[in-house]
Amino acid sequence: MSDNSFDYIIIGGGTAGCLLANRLSADPRFRVLLIEAGPKDDYHWIHIPVGYLYCIGNPRTDWLYNTEPDAGLNGRSLRYPRGKTLGGCSSINGMIYTRGQARDYDQWAQLTGDNTWSWHNALPYFKIHEDYHKGADALHGAKGTTPELLRGAHQSLDPYLRALDRRKSGGEWRVEKQRLHWPVLDDFAQAAQQAGIPASNDFNRGDNEGVGYFEVTQKDGWRWNTPKAFLRPTCYGRPNFELWANAQVTQLDLQTLPDGSQQCTGATVWTGKDMVKVHAAREVILSAGAVGSPQLLQLSGIGPRALLQQHGIETTVDLPGVGSNLQDHLQIRAVFKIKDALTLNEISSTAWGKLKIGLEYAFKRTGPMSMAPSQLGAFTRSDPSQPYANIEYHVQPLSLDAFGEPLHSFPAITASVCNLNPTSRGTVNIRSARFEDAPAIAPNYLSTPEDRKVAADSLRVTRKIAAQPALQKYQPEEWKPGVQFQTDEELAKLAGDIATTIFHPVGTTKMAPASDPMGVVNTRLQVYDGRGGVVRGLRVVDAGVMPTITSGNTNAPVLMIAEKAAHWILQDAG
C-alpha cells in the first residue's frame, strides 16, 4: 500500500464493485483500486452452492446485521444478511437469476424522466456480460457471441466499447439450469398450472408470469460469484489493478472548491492496523450496497442534516433522501406436511442419507449440495384484479421453523410467497459517528394497507394451489400458518408473526430527477450536492440507486446497473 493515488477508487468488492473493477481496469490508462471490507472469497463454503447455510450468520462472510423491532412484524426483529467478503452478496446469496419485469425499468424511466433506464435500453447491458446456458438470442447473451453493444466496437471512439472489444472473452456471468429435479416440485408446478398459472421455462424475457424452475448463477455445480467472473484471471493479471481486502472505508474525503461546490478526492481506510488515506484523481465509486452506501455517506457528512447533527457530524451536503426509501421483499413461508413423498427433511435426517448427498456432489456435482435455497419459482397475481404478476413464490422440498434452524423430522414442502412491489418504505440510518457501529435498519414492513392486503391474498393463492388435484396424492396438510386463520385481519397479523426477509434491500440512495427533494443521485448515478449540482468525482453504483424495487431477485439488476455505470464513467473519462 505504498502508492495510494489512483484514478478510480471503488468502495465495496461485491456484485457491482467486481464488475466495475473489471471494466475500468480494462482501459490501461487508468489505475483502479478495489477496496473490500471483508476477506477474499477463499472460504470453501462460498463455492459449494448449499454453503450459503454456513455463510449467512457467519462473521467470516456476513455483516451480521439485524433490523430494528418492526411494528408490522408485531415487534419482531429479523436477521439481515449482507455479504462481507469478496463478491459481497454474490458469494452468499441464493444464486437465482431473475431480471424482474420490463415494466420495472419502464417505471424507472418514467420516474426519473430518463429513457436510458427503460427495459429496451437496459436489456443490452444485461446481455453484454451474460453467458446463458441455452445460447444467445434476442433476449439473452452467451459467451462466444458478440452482443449488439459491441458490434462494430473496433471502429468506435467510445472508450468503454473499445475496452470491452479488446477483452479475450465475453459473457462472464454464467447462468445455468439447476442440476436436480424433485417429483414433488414437479407436481407443485402442475398444481400451479391447474390453479391458472401458466408454465414458464424462462423468467427473464420481460414478463415473468408463470411457474417453472429458477435458473441459477452456477457453473458445473459450483457457485459462480463475481470475483470468479470479473476478477479472475483478468483483473489480477493487470498491472493497473489493485485489490485491498480486509480494509474498511471509514469516510469519504471531501473538499470545498472555490465556487462553493464539493469534490470527493478519496477516502480514509482502516486496514486493521492503520488509518490510510487514498486519493482518487478521477472518481470515487461507492458500491457498498443499500445498507453500506448510505451509512458511509452519512458518516462523511452527506445526508439528512438533523440526523447528522444528532451524532455530531458536520453537514457537508444536506441530502434528506440518504438512507430513506428502503424497500425489500418480505416472504411469508407456508409449510405443508405431505405423505408418500421424499423430501430433504428425511434424506438429511440420517448419517447414511447425508453420506449419499456428499458422495453425489463429490462425484457428479449434482443433488442437494448443488441446490439453490429455492428451486421452483412462480410469479402470479395476488388477486384477479391485479394488472400484472405482483407476487413471487420460492418453493422448496424441505421445511424448518426459521432460517438456520434444523429441518423438520416429517416430510414437508415450503411455499414462500412475497409481494413483489411493496408500498412500505423504511430507512437505514447511522446510530453514531463511529464507523464500527452497525446502522439502524428499519424496513417498516407491512406498514401500508396495500401491503397487508397483498399478504392476506397471497396466502389464499397458496392454499388454492395446494388444493389442486396434482398435489392430492400427497394429502397436503397446512402445518404453518394453519387453516384456522381466514380473515384479512387474521392473515395480515399472521404474516407479521411468521414472515421473513428474502434479503433484497434497495432504494436507500435513490435515483431521481433534481426536482425530487428525496433524490440522492441523478440518472448517471452522480451524487447531488444539495445546491442544484453534483458532488464532483462521486457516484453510487449498487442496489441503493433503484427508485423502486424490481419484480424479482435483485442480483442481476445490480450487474446491469454497474455495466451502465461503467460505460458512463469511461465515456466521461474521454
Short mmCIF file of N, CA, C and O in Angstrom, two decimals, residues 408-511:
data_model
loop_
_atom_site.label_atom_id
_atom_site.label_comp_id
_atom_site.label_asym_id
_atom_site.label_seq_id
_atom_site.Cartn_x
_atom_site.Cartn_y
_atom_site.Cartn_z
N HIS A 408 -37.30 -30.07 9.73
CA HIS A 408 -38.30 -30.83 10.49
C HIS A 408 -38.10 -32.33 10.29
O HIS A 408 -37.51 -32.77 9.30
N SER A 409 -38.65 -33.09 11.22
CA SER A 409 -38.49 -34.55 11.19
C SER A 409 -39.52 -35.22 10.28
O SER A 409 -39.42 -36.41 10.00
N PHE A 410 -40.52 -34.49 9.82
CA PHE A 410 -41.58 -35.06 8.98
C PHE A 410 -41.42 -34.57 7.54
O PHE A 410 -40.85 -33.50 7.30
N PRO A 411 -41.89 -35.31 6.54
CA PRO A 411 -41.81 -34.85 5.15
C PRO A 411 -42.70 -33.63 4.92
O PRO A 411 -43.85 -33.59 5.38
N ALA A 412 -42.17 -32.63 4.24
CA ALA A 412 -42.92 -31.39 4.04
C ALA A 412 -42.31 -30.59 2.90
O ALA A 412 -41.16 -30.80 2.50
N ILE A 413 -43.09 -29.67 2.38
CA ILE A 413 -42.62 -28.69 1.41
C ILE A 413 -42.94 -27.30 1.94
O ILE A 413 -43.84 -27.13 2.77
N THR A 414 -42.17 -26.32 1.47
CA THR A 414 -42.39 -24.92 1.86
C THR A 414 -42.68 -24.11 0.61
O THR A 414 -41.95 -24.21 -0.39
N ALA A 415 -43.75 -23.34 0.66
CA ALA A 415 -44.09 -22.40 -0.42
C ALA A 415 -44.05 -20.99 0.15
O ALA A 415 -44.98 -20.56 0.82
N SER A 416 -42.93 -20.31 -0.08
CA SER A 416 -42.77 -18.94 0.41
C SER A 416 -43.25 -17.98 -0.66
O SER A 416 -42.91 -18.12 -1.83
N VAL A 417 -44.03 -16.99 -0.24
CA VAL A 417 -44.58 -16.03 -1.20
C VAL A 417 -44.26 -14.62 -0.74
O VAL A 417 -44.30 -14.30 0.46
N CYS A 418 -43.88 -13.75 -1.69
CA CYS A 418 -43.58 -12.36 -1.34
C CYS A 418 -44.31 -11.41 -2.27
O CYS A 418 -44.63 -11.74 -3.41
N ASN A 419 -44.55 -10.22 -1.75
CA ASN A 419 -45.12 -9.10 -2.50
C ASN A 419 -43.98 -8.47 -3.30
O ASN A 419 -43.03 -7.94 -2.74
N LEU A 420 -44.08 -8.51 -4.62
CA LEU A 420 -43.00 -8.01 -5.46
C LEU A 420 -42.86 -6.50 -5.44
O LEU A 420 -41.76 -5.98 -5.66
N ASN A 421 -43.94 -5.80 -5.19
CA ASN A 421 -43.93 -4.33 -5.29
C ASN A 421 -44.50 -3.69 -4.04
O ASN A 421 -45.54 -3.05 -4.07
N PRO A 422 -43.82 -3.87 -2.90
CA PRO A 422 -44.35 -3.32 -1.65
C PRO A 422 -44.42 -1.80 -1.69
O PRO A 422 -43.59 -1.13 -2.31
N THR A 423 -45.44 -1.27 -1.02
CA THR A 423 -45.55 0.19 -0.89
C THR A 423 -44.97 0.69 0.42
O THR A 423 -44.85 1.90 0.62
N SER A 424 -44.62 -0.20 1.33
CA SER A 424 -43.98 0.19 2.59
C SER A 424 -42.57 0.71 2.30
O SER A 424 -41.88 0.20 1.41
N ARG A 425 -42.15 1.70 3.06
CA ARG A 425 -40.82 2.30 2.90
C ARG A 425 -40.15 2.40 4.28
O ARG A 425 -40.77 2.76 5.26
N GLY A 426 -38.85 2.09 4.29
CA GLY A 426 -38.10 2.12 5.54
C GLY A 426 -36.89 3.01 5.45
O GLY A 426 -36.74 3.83 4.52
N THR A 427 -35.97 2.84 6.41
CA THR A 427 -34.79 3.70 6.50
C THR A 427 -33.56 2.90 6.91
O THR A 427 -33.67 1.85 7.56
N VAL A 428 -32.40 3.42 6.54
CA VAL A 428 -31.10 2.97 7.05
C VAL A 428 -30.39 4.21 7.56
O VAL A 428 -30.06 5.11 6.77
N ASN A 429 -30.18 4.30 8.88
CA ASN A 429 -29.59 5.48 9.48
C ASN A 429 -28.48 5.09 10.45
O ASN A 429 -28.61 4.10 11.18
N ILE A 430 -27.42 5.90 10.48
CA ILE A 430 -26.34 5.64 11.42
C ILE A 430 -26.85 5.78 12.86
O ILE A 430 -27.77 6.55 13.14
N ARG A 431 -26.22 5.01 13.76
CA ARG A 431 -26.53 5.10 15.19
C ARG A 431 -25.56 6.04 15.91
O ARG A 431 -25.85 6.51 17.02
N SER A 432 -24.39 6.24 15.31
CA SER A 432 -23.35 7.06 15.94
C SER A 432 -22.40 7.53 14.86
O SER A 432 -22.56 7.18 13.67
N ALA A 433 -21.38 8.29 15.25
CA ALA A 433 -20.37 8.75 14.30
C ALA A 433 -19.25 7.73 14.13
O ALA A 433 -18.29 7.98 13.40
N ARG A 434 -19.35 6.59 14.77
CA ARG A 434 -18.33 5.54 14.70
C ARG A 434 -18.60 4.62 13.51
O ARG A 434 -19.69 4.07 13.38
N PHE A 435 -17.59 4.43 12.67
CA PHE A 435 -17.78 3.55 11.50
C PHE A 435 -17.96 2.10 11.92
O PHE A 435 -18.53 1.30 11.19
N GLU A 436 -17.50 1.75 13.12
CA GLU A 436 -17.64 0.36 13.58
C GLU A 436 -19.06 -0.02 13.95
O GLU A 436 -19.39 -1.21 14.02
N ASP A 437 -19.91 0.97 14.21
CA ASP A 437 -21.27 0.68 14.69
C ASP A 437 -22.21 0.43 13.51
O ASP A 437 -22.32 1.25 12.60
N ALA A 438 -22.90 -0.70 13.56
CA ALA A 438 -23.86 -1.02 12.50
C ALA A 438 -24.97 0.02 12.48
O ALA A 438 -25.40 0.52 13.53
N PRO A 439 -25.48 0.34 11.31
CA PRO A 439 -26.58 1.31 11.23
C PRO A 439 -27.89 0.69 11.71
O PRO A 439 -28.03 -0.54 11.82
N ALA A 440 -28.85 1.54 12.00
CA ALA A 440 -30.21 1.10 12.36
C ALA A 440 -30.98 0.86 11.07
O ALA A 440 -31.17 1.77 10.27
N ILE A 441 -31.42 -0.38 10.89
CA ILE A 441 -32.16 -0.78 9.67
C ILE A 441 -33.62 -0.97 10.06
O ILE A 441 -33.95 -1.85 10.86
N ALA A 442 -34.48 -0.13 9.53
CA ALA A 442 -35.91 -0.16 9.87
C ALA A 442 -36.74 -0.29 8.59
O ALA A 442 -37.12 0.72 7.99
N PRO A 443 -37.03 -1.51 8.14
CA PRO A 443 -37.75 -1.66 6.85
C PRO A 443 -39.22 -1.23 6.89
O PRO A 443 -39.80 -0.97 5.84
N ASN A 444 -39.83 -1.20 8.07
CA ASN A 444 -41.26 -0.83 8.18
C ASN A 444 -42.15 -1.73 7.34
O ASN A 444 -43.04 -1.27 6.62
N TYR A 445 -41.90 -3.03 7.42
CA TYR A 445 -42.68 -4.00 6.66
C TYR A 445 -44.18 -3.90 7.00
O TYR A 445 -44.56 -3.60 8.15
N LEU A 446 -45.01 -4.17 6.02
CA LEU A 446 -46.47 -4.27 6.20
C LEU A 446 -47.05 -3.03 6.87
O LEU A 446 -48.03 -3.10 7.61
N SER A 447 -46.45 -1.87 6.56
CA SER A 447 -46.91 -0.63 7.21
C SER A 447 -47.98 0.09 6.41
O SER A 447 -48.45 1.15 6.82
N THR A 448 -48.42 -0.48 5.27
CA THR A 448 -49.48 0.14 4.48
C THR A 448 -50.63 -0.85 4.30
O THR A 448 -50.43 -2.07 4.29
N PRO A 449 -51.85 -0.33 4.15
CA PRO A 449 -52.99 -1.23 3.91
C PRO A 449 -52.81 -2.09 2.66
O PRO A 449 -53.22 -3.24 2.64
N GLU A 450 -52.18 -1.52 1.62
CA GLU A 450 -51.98 -2.29 0.39
C GLU A 450 -51.11 -3.52 0.63
O GLU A 450 -51.41 -4.61 0.14
N ASP A 451 -50.04 -3.35 1.40
CA ASP A 451 -49.15 -4.48 1.64
C ASP A 451 -49.80 -5.54 2.51
O ASP A 451 -49.59 -6.74 2.31
N ARG A 452 -50.60 -5.11 3.48
CA ARG A 452 -51.30 -6.09 4.33
C ARG A 452 -52.34 -6.87 3.53
O ARG A 452 -52.53 -8.07 3.73
N LYS A 453 -52.99 -6.19 2.58
CA LYS A 453 -53.98 -6.87 1.74
C LYS A 453 -53.31 -7.89 0.82
O LYS A 453 -53.79 -9.03 0.67
N VAL A 454 -52.19 -7.52 0.21
CA VAL A 454 -51.48 -8.46 -0.65
C VAL A 454 -50.98 -9.65 0.16
O VAL A 454 -51.02 -10.79 -0.30
N ALA A 455 -50.52 -9.41 1.38
CA ALA A 455 -50.07 -10.51 2.24
C ALA A 455 -51.19 -11.51 2.48
O ALA A 455 -51.01 -12.73 2.35
N ALA A 456 -52.37 -11.01 2.82
CA ALA A 456 -53.51 -11.90 3.06
C ALA A 456 -53.91 -12.63 1.79
O ALA A 456 -54.12 -13.86 1.79
N ASP A 457 -54.00 -11.91 0.69
CA ASP A 457 -54.43 -12.53 -0.56
C ASP A 457 -53.41 -13.57 -1.05
O ASP A 457 -53.79 -14.61 -1.62
N SER A 458 -52.12 -13.31 -0.85
CA SER A 458 -51.11 -14.24 -1.33
C SER A 458 -51.20 -15.58 -0.60
O SER A 458 -50.96 -16.64 -1.20
N LEU A 459 -51.54 -15.55 0.69
CA LEU A 459 -51.72 -16.82 1.41
C LEU A 459 -52.92 -17.59 0.87
O LEU A 459 -52.90 -18.83 0.82
N ARG A 460 -53.94 -16.89 0.43
CA ARG A 460 -55.10 -17.57 -0.18
C ARG A 460 -54.70 -18.22 -1.51
O ARG A 460 -55.19 -19.31 -1.85
N VAL A 461 -53.81 -17.55 -2.27
CA VAL A 461 -53.34 -18.15 -3.52
C VAL A 461 -52.56 -19.43 -3.22
O VAL A 461 -52.71 -20.44 -3.92
N THR A 462 -51.75 -19.40 -2.18
CA THR A 462 -51.00 -20.60 -1.78
C THR A 462 -51.95 -21.75 -1.47
O THR A 462 -51.74 -22.89 -1.91
N ARG A 463 -53.00 -21.48 -0.72
CA ARG A 463 -53.99 -22.52 -0.39
C ARG A 463 -54.70 -23.03 -1.64
O ARG A 463 -55.00 -24.23 -1.74
N LYS A 464 -54.95 -22.13 -2.58
CA LYS A 464 -55.61 -22.55 -3.81
C LYS A 464 -54.73 -23.54 -4.58
O LYS A 464 -55.22 -24.56 -5.11
N ILE A 465 -53.43 -23.27 -4.65
CA ILE A 465 -52.51 -24.18 -5.34
C ILE A 465 -52.47 -25.53 -4.62
O ILE A 465 -52.54 -26.59 -5.26
N ALA A 466 -52.38 -25.49 -3.30
CA ALA A 466 -52.27 -26.74 -2.53
C ALA A 466 -53.52 -27.61 -2.65
O ALA A 466 -53.46 -28.83 -2.44
N ALA A 467 -54.66 -27.00 -3.01
CA ALA A 467 -55.91 -27.76 -3.11
C ALA A 467 -56.13 -28.38 -4.48
O ALA A 467 -57.12 -29.09 -4.69
N GLN A 468 -55.19 -28.17 -5.41
CA GLN A 468 -55.38 -28.68 -6.77
C GLN A 468 -55.14 -30.19 -6.84
O GLN A 468 -54.40 -30.76 -6.04
N PRO A 469 -55.71 -30.86 -7.85
CA PRO A 469 -55.60 -32.33 -7.95
C PRO A 469 -54.17 -32.86 -7.99
O PRO A 469 -53.90 -33.94 -7.47
N ALA A 470 -53.26 -32.12 -8.60
CA ALA A 470 -51.90 -32.64 -8.77
C ALA A 470 -51.19 -32.91 -7.46
O ALA A 470 -50.25 -33.71 -7.41
N LEU A 471 -51.62 -32.26 -6.39
CA LEU A 471 -50.96 -32.45 -5.09
C LEU A 471 -51.74 -33.36 -4.15
O LEU A 471 -51.24 -33.68 -3.06
N GLN A 472 -52.91 -33.78 -4.53
CA GLN A 472 -53.75 -34.50 -3.57
C GLN A 472 -53.20 -35.88 -3.22
O GLN A 472 -53.50 -36.41 -2.14
N LYS A 473 -52.39 -36.48 -4.09
CA LYS A 473 -51.81 -37.78 -3.74
C LYS A 473 -50.87 -37.68 -2.54
O LYS A 473 -50.55 -38.68 -1.90
N TYR A 474 -50.41 -36.44 -2.24
CA TYR A 474 -49.54 -36.24 -1.08
C TYR A 474 -50.32 -35.88 0.19
O TYR A 474 -49.73 -35.72 1.25
N GLN A 475 -51.64 -35.73 0.06
CA GLN A 475 -52.50 -35.36 1.19
C GLN A 475 -51.93 -34.15 1.95
O GLN A 475 -51.65 -34.22 3.15
N PRO A 476 -51.71 -33.02 1.27
CA PRO A 476 -51.07 -31.87 1.92
C PRO A 476 -51.88 -31.35 3.10
O PRO A 476 -53.11 -31.20 3.01
N GLU A 477 -51.20 -31.09 4.19
CA GLU A 477 -51.82 -30.56 5.40
C GLU A 477 -51.11 -29.26 5.77
O GLU A 477 -49.89 -29.25 5.97
N GLU A 478 -51.84 -28.18 5.81
CA GLU A 478 -51.24 -26.88 6.12
C GLU A 478 -50.79 -26.85 7.58
O GLU A 478 -51.59 -26.72 8.50
N TRP A 479 -49.48 -27.00 7.77
CA TRP A 479 -48.93 -27.03 9.12
C TRP A 479 -48.61 -25.63 9.62
O TRP A 479 -48.70 -25.33 10.80
N LYS A 480 -48.25 -24.76 8.69
CA LYS A 480 -47.94 -23.37 9.03
C LYS A 480 -48.34 -22.51 7.83
O LYS A 480 -47.95 -22.82 6.71
N PRO A 481 -49.20 -21.53 8.01
CA PRO A 481 -49.67 -20.93 9.26
C PRO A 481 -50.81 -21.68 9.95
O PRO A 481 -51.00 -21.54 11.14
N GLY A 482 -51.62 -22.43 9.21
CA GLY A 482 -52.76 -23.13 9.81
C GLY A 482 -54.08 -22.63 9.25
O GLY A 482 -54.29 -21.42 9.08
N VAL A 483 -54.97 -23.57 8.95
CA VAL A 483 -56.22 -23.22 8.27
C VAL A 483 -57.18 -22.44 9.15
O VAL A 483 -58.18 -21.90 8.65
N GLN A 484 -56.89 -22.35 10.44
CA GLN A 484 -57.80 -21.61 11.32
C GLN A 484 -57.76 -20.10 11.05
O GLN A 484 -58.65 -19.37 11.47
N PHE A 485 -56.75 -19.63 10.33
CA PHE A 485 -56.63 -18.20 10.01
C PHE A 485 -57.27 -17.96 8.65
O PHE A 485 -56.82 -18.52 7.64
N GLN A 486 -58.31 -17.12 8.58
CA GLN A 486 -59.06 -16.95 7.35
C GLN A 486 -59.30 -15.49 6.95
O GLN A 486 -59.23 -15.17 5.77
N THR A 487 -59.59 -14.62 7.88
CA THR A 487 -59.95 -13.25 7.52
C THR A 487 -58.72 -12.45 7.11
O THR A 487 -57.58 -12.83 7.42
N ASP A 488 -58.95 -11.29 6.45
CA ASP A 488 -57.84 -10.42 6.08
C ASP A 488 -57.03 -10.01 7.30
O ASP A 488 -55.80 -10.02 7.28
N GLU A 489 -57.72 -9.65 8.38
CA GLU A 489 -57.03 -9.21 9.59
C GLU A 489 -56.20 -10.33 10.19
O GLU A 489 -55.05 -10.12 10.60
N GLU A 490 -56.77 -11.53 10.25
CA GLU A 490 -56.04 -12.67 10.80
C GLU A 490 -54.81 -12.99 9.96
O GLU A 490 -53.72 -13.23 10.50
N LEU A 491 -54.97 -13.00 8.65
CA LEU A 491 -53.86 -13.37 7.79
C LEU A 491 -52.77 -12.30 7.77
O LEU A 491 -51.58 -12.62 7.72
N ALA A 492 -53.15 -11.02 7.82
CA ALA A 492 -52.15 -9.96 7.86
C ALA A 492 -51.36 -9.99 9.16
O ALA A 492 -50.13 -9.83 9.18
N LYS A 493 -52.05 -10.23 10.28
CA LYS A 493 -51.35 -10.34 11.56
C LYS A 493 -50.44 -11.55 11.57
O LYS A 493 -49.31 -11.52 12.05
N LEU A 494 -50.95 -12.63 10.99
CA LEU A 494 -50.17 -13.85 10.90
C LEU A 494 -48.90 -13.62 10.08
O LEU A 494 -47.82 -14.11 10.43
N ALA A 495 -49.03 -12.89 8.97
CA ALA A 495 -47.86 -12.57 8.16
C ALA A 495 -46.81 -11.85 9.01
O ALA A 495 -45.61 -12.13 8.91
N GLY A 496 -47.27 -10.95 9.87
CA GLY A 496 -46.34 -10.27 10.77
C GLY A 496 -45.66 -11.21 11.73
O GLY A 496 -44.52 -10.99 12.15
N ASP A 497 -46.33 -12.29 12.08
CA ASP A 497 -45.76 -13.26 13.02
C ASP A 497 -44.73 -14.18 12.39
O ASP A 497 -43.77 -14.60 13.05
N ILE A 498 -44.90 -14.52 11.11
CA ILE A 498 -44.06 -15.57 10.51
C ILE A 498 -43.21 -15.10 9.34
O ILE A 498 -42.31 -15.83 8.93
N ALA A 499 -43.46 -13.92 8.79
CA ALA A 499 -42.76 -13.51 7.58
C ALA A 499 -41.29 -13.17 7.86
O ALA A 499 -40.93 -12.74 8.96
N THR A 500 -40.45 -13.38 6.84
CA THR A 500 -39.03 -13.05 6.94
C THR A 500 -38.59 -12.38 5.64
O THR A 500 -39.26 -12.46 4.62
N THR A 501 -37.44 -11.72 5.69
CA THR A 501 -36.91 -11.08 4.50
C THR A 501 -36.30 -12.11 3.55
O THR A 501 -35.82 -13.16 3.98
N ILE A 502 -36.30 -11.80 2.26
CA ILE A 502 -35.55 -12.59 1.27
C ILE A 502 -34.24 -11.88 0.95
O ILE A 502 -33.55 -12.23 0.02
N PHE A 503 -33.91 -10.84 1.71
CA PHE A 503 -32.60 -10.19 1.62
C PHE A 503 -32.43 -9.41 0.31
O PHE A 503 -31.43 -9.54 -0.38
N HIS A 504 -33.43 -8.56 -0.02
CA HIS A 504 -33.37 -7.77 -1.24
C HIS A 504 -33.49 -6.27 -0.94
O HIS A 504 -34.31 -5.58 -1.55
N PRO A 505 -32.70 -5.70 -0.04
CA PRO A 505 -32.86 -4.27 0.24
C PRO A 505 -32.39 -3.41 -0.93
O PRO A 505 -31.33 -3.66 -1.53
N VAL A 506 -33.17 -2.40 -1.26
CA VAL A 506 -32.84 -1.47 -2.34
C VAL A 506 -33.35 -0.08 -1.97
O VAL A 506 -34.11 0.09 -1.01
N GLY A 507 -32.94 0.92 -2.76
CA GLY A 507 -33.63 2.21 -2.77
C GLY A 507 -33.12 3.28 -1.84
O GLY A 507 -33.63 4.40 -1.86
N THR A 508 -32.09 3.01 -1.03
CA THR A 508 -31.70 3.95 0.03
C THR A 508 -30.85 5.11 -0.46
O THR A 508 -30.55 6.03 0.32
N THR A 509 -30.44 5.09 -1.71
CA THR A 509 -29.75 6.24 -2.34
C THR A 509 -30.38 6.45 -3.71
O THR A 509 -29.72 6.42 -4.74
N LYS A 510 -31.67 6.66 -3.71
CA LYS A 510 -32.44 6.51 -4.95
C LYS A 510 -32.07 7.52 -6.03
O LYS A 510 -31.73 8.67 -5.77
N MET A 511 -32.19 7.03 -7.25
CA MET A 511 -32.03 7.83 -8.46
C MET A 511 -33.33 8.61 -8.70
O MET A 511 -34.42 8.04 -8.62
#
